[in-house]
Short mmCIF file of C-alpha atoms in Angstrom, two decimals:
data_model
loop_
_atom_site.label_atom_id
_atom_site.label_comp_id
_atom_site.label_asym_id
_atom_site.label_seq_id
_atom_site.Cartn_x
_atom_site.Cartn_y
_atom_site.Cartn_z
CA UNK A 26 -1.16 -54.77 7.23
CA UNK A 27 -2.28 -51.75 4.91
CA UNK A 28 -4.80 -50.48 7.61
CA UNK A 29 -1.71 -51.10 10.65
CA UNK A 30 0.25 -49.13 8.03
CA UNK A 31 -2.26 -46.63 7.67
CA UNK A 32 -2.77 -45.72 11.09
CA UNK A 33 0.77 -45.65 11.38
CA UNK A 34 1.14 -42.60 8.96
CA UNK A 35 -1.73 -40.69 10.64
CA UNK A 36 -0.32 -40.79 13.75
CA UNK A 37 2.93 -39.77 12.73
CA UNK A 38 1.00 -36.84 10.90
CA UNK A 39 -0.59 -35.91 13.82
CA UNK A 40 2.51 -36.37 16.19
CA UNK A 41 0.52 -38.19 18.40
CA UNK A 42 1.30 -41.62 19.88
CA UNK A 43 -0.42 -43.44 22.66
CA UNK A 44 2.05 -45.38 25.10
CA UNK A 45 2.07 -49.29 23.35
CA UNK A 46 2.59 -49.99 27.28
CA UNK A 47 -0.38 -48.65 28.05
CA UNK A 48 -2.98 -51.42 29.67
CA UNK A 49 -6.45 -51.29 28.65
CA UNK A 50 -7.20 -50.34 32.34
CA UNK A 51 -5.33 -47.60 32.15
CA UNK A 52 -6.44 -46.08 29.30
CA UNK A 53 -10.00 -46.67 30.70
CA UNK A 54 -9.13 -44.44 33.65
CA UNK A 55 -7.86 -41.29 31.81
CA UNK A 56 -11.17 -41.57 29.87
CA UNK A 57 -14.06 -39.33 30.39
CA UNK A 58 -17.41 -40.98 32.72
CA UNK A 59 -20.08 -40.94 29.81
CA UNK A 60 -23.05 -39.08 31.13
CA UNK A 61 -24.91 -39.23 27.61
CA UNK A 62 -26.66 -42.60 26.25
CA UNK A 63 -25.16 -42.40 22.56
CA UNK A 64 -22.15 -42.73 20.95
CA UNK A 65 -19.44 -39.96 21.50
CA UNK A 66 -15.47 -39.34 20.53
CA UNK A 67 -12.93 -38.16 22.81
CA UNK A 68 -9.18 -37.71 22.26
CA UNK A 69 -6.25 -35.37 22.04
CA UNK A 70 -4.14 -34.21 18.77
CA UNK A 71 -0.98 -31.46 19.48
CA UNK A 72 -2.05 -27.37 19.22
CA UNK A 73 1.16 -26.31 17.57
CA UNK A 74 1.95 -22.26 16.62
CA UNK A 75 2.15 -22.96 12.83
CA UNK A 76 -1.86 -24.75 12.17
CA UNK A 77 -4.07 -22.59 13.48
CA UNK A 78 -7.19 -23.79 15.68
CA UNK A 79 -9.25 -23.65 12.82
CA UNK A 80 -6.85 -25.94 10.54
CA UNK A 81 -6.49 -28.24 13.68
CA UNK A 82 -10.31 -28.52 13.40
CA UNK A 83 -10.10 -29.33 9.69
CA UNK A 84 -7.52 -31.93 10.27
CA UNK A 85 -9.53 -33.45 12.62
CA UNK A 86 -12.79 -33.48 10.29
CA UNK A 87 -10.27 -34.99 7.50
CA UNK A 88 -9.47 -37.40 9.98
CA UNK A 89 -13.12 -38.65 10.57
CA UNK A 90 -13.82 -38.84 6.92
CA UNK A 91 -11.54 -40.60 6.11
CA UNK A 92 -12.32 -43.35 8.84
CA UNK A 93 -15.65 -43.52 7.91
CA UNK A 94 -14.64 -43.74 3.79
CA UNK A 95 -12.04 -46.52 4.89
CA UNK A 96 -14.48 -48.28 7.39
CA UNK A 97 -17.01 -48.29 4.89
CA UNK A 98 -15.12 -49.59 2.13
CA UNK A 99 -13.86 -52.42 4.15
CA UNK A 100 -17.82 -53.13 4.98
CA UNK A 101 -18.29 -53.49 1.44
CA UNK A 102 -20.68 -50.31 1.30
CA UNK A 103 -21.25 -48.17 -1.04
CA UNK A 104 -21.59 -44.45 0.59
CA UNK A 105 -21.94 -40.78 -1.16
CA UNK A 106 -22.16 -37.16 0.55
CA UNK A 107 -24.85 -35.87 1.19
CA UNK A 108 -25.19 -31.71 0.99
CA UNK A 109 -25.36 -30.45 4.66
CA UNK A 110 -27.22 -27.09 4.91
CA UNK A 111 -24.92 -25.95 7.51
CA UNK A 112 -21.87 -27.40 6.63
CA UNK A 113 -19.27 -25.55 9.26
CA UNK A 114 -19.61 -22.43 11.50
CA UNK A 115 -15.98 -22.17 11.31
CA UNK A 116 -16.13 -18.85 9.61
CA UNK A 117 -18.77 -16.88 12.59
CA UNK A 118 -17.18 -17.85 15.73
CA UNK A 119 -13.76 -17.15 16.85
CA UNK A 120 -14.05 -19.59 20.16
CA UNK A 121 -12.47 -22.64 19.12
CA UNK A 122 -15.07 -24.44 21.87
CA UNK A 123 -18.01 -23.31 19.83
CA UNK A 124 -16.54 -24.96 16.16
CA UNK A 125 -18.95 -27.20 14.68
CA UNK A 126 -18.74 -29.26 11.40
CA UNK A 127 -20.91 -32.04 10.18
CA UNK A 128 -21.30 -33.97 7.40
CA UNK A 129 -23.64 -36.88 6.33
CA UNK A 130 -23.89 -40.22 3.60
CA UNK A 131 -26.20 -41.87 2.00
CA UNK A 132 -25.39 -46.13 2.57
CA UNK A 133 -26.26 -48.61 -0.49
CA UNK A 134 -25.24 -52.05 1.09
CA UNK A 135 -28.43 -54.04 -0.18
CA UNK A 136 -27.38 -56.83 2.00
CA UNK A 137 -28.48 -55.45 5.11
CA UNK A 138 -31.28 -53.61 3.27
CA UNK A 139 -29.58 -50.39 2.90
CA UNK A 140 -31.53 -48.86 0.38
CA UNK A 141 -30.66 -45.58 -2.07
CA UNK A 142 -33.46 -44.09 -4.32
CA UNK A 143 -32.43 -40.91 -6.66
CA UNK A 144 -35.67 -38.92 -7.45
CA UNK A 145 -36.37 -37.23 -10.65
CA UNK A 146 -35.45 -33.71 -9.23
CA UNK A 147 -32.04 -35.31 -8.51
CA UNK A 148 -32.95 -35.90 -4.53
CA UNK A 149 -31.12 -38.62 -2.98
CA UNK A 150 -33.42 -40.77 -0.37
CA UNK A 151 -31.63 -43.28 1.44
CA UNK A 152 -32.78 -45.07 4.59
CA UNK A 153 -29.74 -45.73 6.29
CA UNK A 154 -27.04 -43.03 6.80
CA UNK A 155 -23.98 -42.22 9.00
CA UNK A 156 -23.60 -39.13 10.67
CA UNK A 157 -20.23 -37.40 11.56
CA UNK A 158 -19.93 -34.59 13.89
CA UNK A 159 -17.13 -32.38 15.04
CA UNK A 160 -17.53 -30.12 17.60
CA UNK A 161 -15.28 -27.88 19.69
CA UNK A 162 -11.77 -28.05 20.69
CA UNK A 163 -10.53 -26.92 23.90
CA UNK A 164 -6.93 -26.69 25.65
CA UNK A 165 -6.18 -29.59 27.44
CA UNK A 166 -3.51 -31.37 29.41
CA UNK A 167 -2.82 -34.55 28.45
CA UNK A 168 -2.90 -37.92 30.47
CA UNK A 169 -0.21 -39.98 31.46
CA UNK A 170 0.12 -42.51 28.33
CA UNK A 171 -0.68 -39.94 25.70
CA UNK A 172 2.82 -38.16 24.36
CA UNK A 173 2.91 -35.36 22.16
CA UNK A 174 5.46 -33.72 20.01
CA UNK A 175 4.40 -30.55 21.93
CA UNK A 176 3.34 -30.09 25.40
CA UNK A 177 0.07 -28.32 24.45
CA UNK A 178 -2.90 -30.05 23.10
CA UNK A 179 -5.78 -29.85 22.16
CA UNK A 180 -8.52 -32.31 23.87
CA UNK A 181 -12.17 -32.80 22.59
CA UNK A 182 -14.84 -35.23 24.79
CA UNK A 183 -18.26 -35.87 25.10
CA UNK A 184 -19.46 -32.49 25.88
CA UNK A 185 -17.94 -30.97 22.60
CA UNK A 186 -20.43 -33.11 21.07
CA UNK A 187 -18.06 -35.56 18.44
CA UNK A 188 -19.46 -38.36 16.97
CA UNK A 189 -19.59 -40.89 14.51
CA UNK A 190 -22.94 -42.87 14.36
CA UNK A 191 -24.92 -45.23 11.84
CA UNK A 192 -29.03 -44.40 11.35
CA UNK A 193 -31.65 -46.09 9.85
CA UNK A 194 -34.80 -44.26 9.47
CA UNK A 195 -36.86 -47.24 8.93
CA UNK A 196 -35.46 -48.78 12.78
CA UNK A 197 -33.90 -51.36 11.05
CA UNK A 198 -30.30 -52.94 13.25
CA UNK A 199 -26.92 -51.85 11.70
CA UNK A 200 -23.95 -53.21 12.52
CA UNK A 201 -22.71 -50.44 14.50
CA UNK A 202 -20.33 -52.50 16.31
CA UNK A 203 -18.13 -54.17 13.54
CA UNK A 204 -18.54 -50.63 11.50
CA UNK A 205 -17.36 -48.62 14.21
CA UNK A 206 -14.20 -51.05 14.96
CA UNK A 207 -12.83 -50.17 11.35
CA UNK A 208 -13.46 -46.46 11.68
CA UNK A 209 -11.62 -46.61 15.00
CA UNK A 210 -8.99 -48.91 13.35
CA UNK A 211 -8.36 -45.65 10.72
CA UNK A 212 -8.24 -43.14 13.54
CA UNK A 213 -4.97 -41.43 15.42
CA UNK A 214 -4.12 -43.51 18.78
CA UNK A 215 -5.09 -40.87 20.45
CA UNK A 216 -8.76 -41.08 19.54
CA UNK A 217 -11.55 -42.93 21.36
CA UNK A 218 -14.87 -44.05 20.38
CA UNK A 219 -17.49 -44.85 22.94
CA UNK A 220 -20.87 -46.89 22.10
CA UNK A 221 -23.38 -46.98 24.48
CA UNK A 222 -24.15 -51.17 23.98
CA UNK A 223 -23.43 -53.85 26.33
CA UNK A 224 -23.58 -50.97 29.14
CA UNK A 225 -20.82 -48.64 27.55
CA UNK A 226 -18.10 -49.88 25.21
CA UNK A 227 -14.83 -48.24 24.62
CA UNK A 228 -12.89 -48.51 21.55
CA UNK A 229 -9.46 -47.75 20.53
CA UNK A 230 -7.04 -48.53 17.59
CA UNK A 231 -9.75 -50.44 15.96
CA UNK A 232 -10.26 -52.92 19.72
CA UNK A 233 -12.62 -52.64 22.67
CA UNK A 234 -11.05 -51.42 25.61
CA UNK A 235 -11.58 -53.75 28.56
#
């Protein structure tokens, strides 16, 4: 009920709701034809005069965060920052399609072998990490399905390069699946995740899309 309630309050945040009459083939339909063999995120959140591309961005990088804190906790991992050298171009471009954040964590979940080593010059190693990535926004209409409490939007998909993945540098198997469920379970309605597996899996609202 918490994470229902949860989701709840970010969509209301980001005045976003996605049709509850909606079927699954549907929303498959107003979703993008993946051309790329990784995971990607596409969605829509309201462009608004008062928040400013830039802060839309932000939001939306709060928004994946989060997820990924939530998700992670729910796993029963332990996960810490990591310092990104090039944390957000935010402040040398003015084209909202060019915006780029990322940020990266260390995983300690010994049970699937999810190791973190701190070196003596304070160095975190850590063979398993996940990666988030927000990239560009661009003005979008909207699909049927998708309602806004404006009529403009902002709309981000595979090519603004989005993403929320797991890696493990030693090639070990994460479960990608069941993690990226709860991230998607902590995200706006309005927000996909696709996962290349089982020949391209959609989620949404924490679900696969059928």
């Amino acid at each position: 009920m918490l994470k229902n309630y949860r989701a709840s309050i970010l969509m209301v945040l980001t005045g976003v709701v996605l049709s509850g009459c909606l079927s699954s083939t549907e929303k498959l339909a107003m979703l993008p034809e993946p051309k790329i063999n990784r995971p990607f995120i596409a969605g829509w959140q309201p462009s608004t005069a008062d928040i400013s591309d830039k802060d839309a961005h932000r939001n939306l990088q709060q928004n994946y965060n989060e997820a990924v804190k939530a998700a992670a906790s729910d796993m029963g991992w332990t996960i810490k920052p990591l310092v990104s050298t090039n944390d957000s171009n935010l402040s040398t471009t003015f084209d909202p399609a060019r915006y780029r954040a990322a940020s990266r964590y260390s995983i300690d979940a010994p049970d699937i072998g999810c190791d973190v080593t701190v070196k003596e010059n304070e160095r975190v190693i850590s063979n398993c990490l996940v990666n988030v990535n927000v990239g560009g926004l661009k003005g979008m209409q909207t699909p049927d399905g998708v309602h806004l409490v404006t009529g403009d939007a902002w709309g981000f998909d595979q090519s603004m390069d989005h993403f929320i993945k797991l890696e493990a540098k030693d090639g070990r198997a994460l479960p990608e699946l069941a993690f990226s469920k709860l991230v998607s379970a902590n995200l706006p309605n309005s927000i996909f995740m696709y996962l290349p597996q089982d020949d391209g899996t959609w989620l949404n609202g924490g679900e696969i899309v059928q």
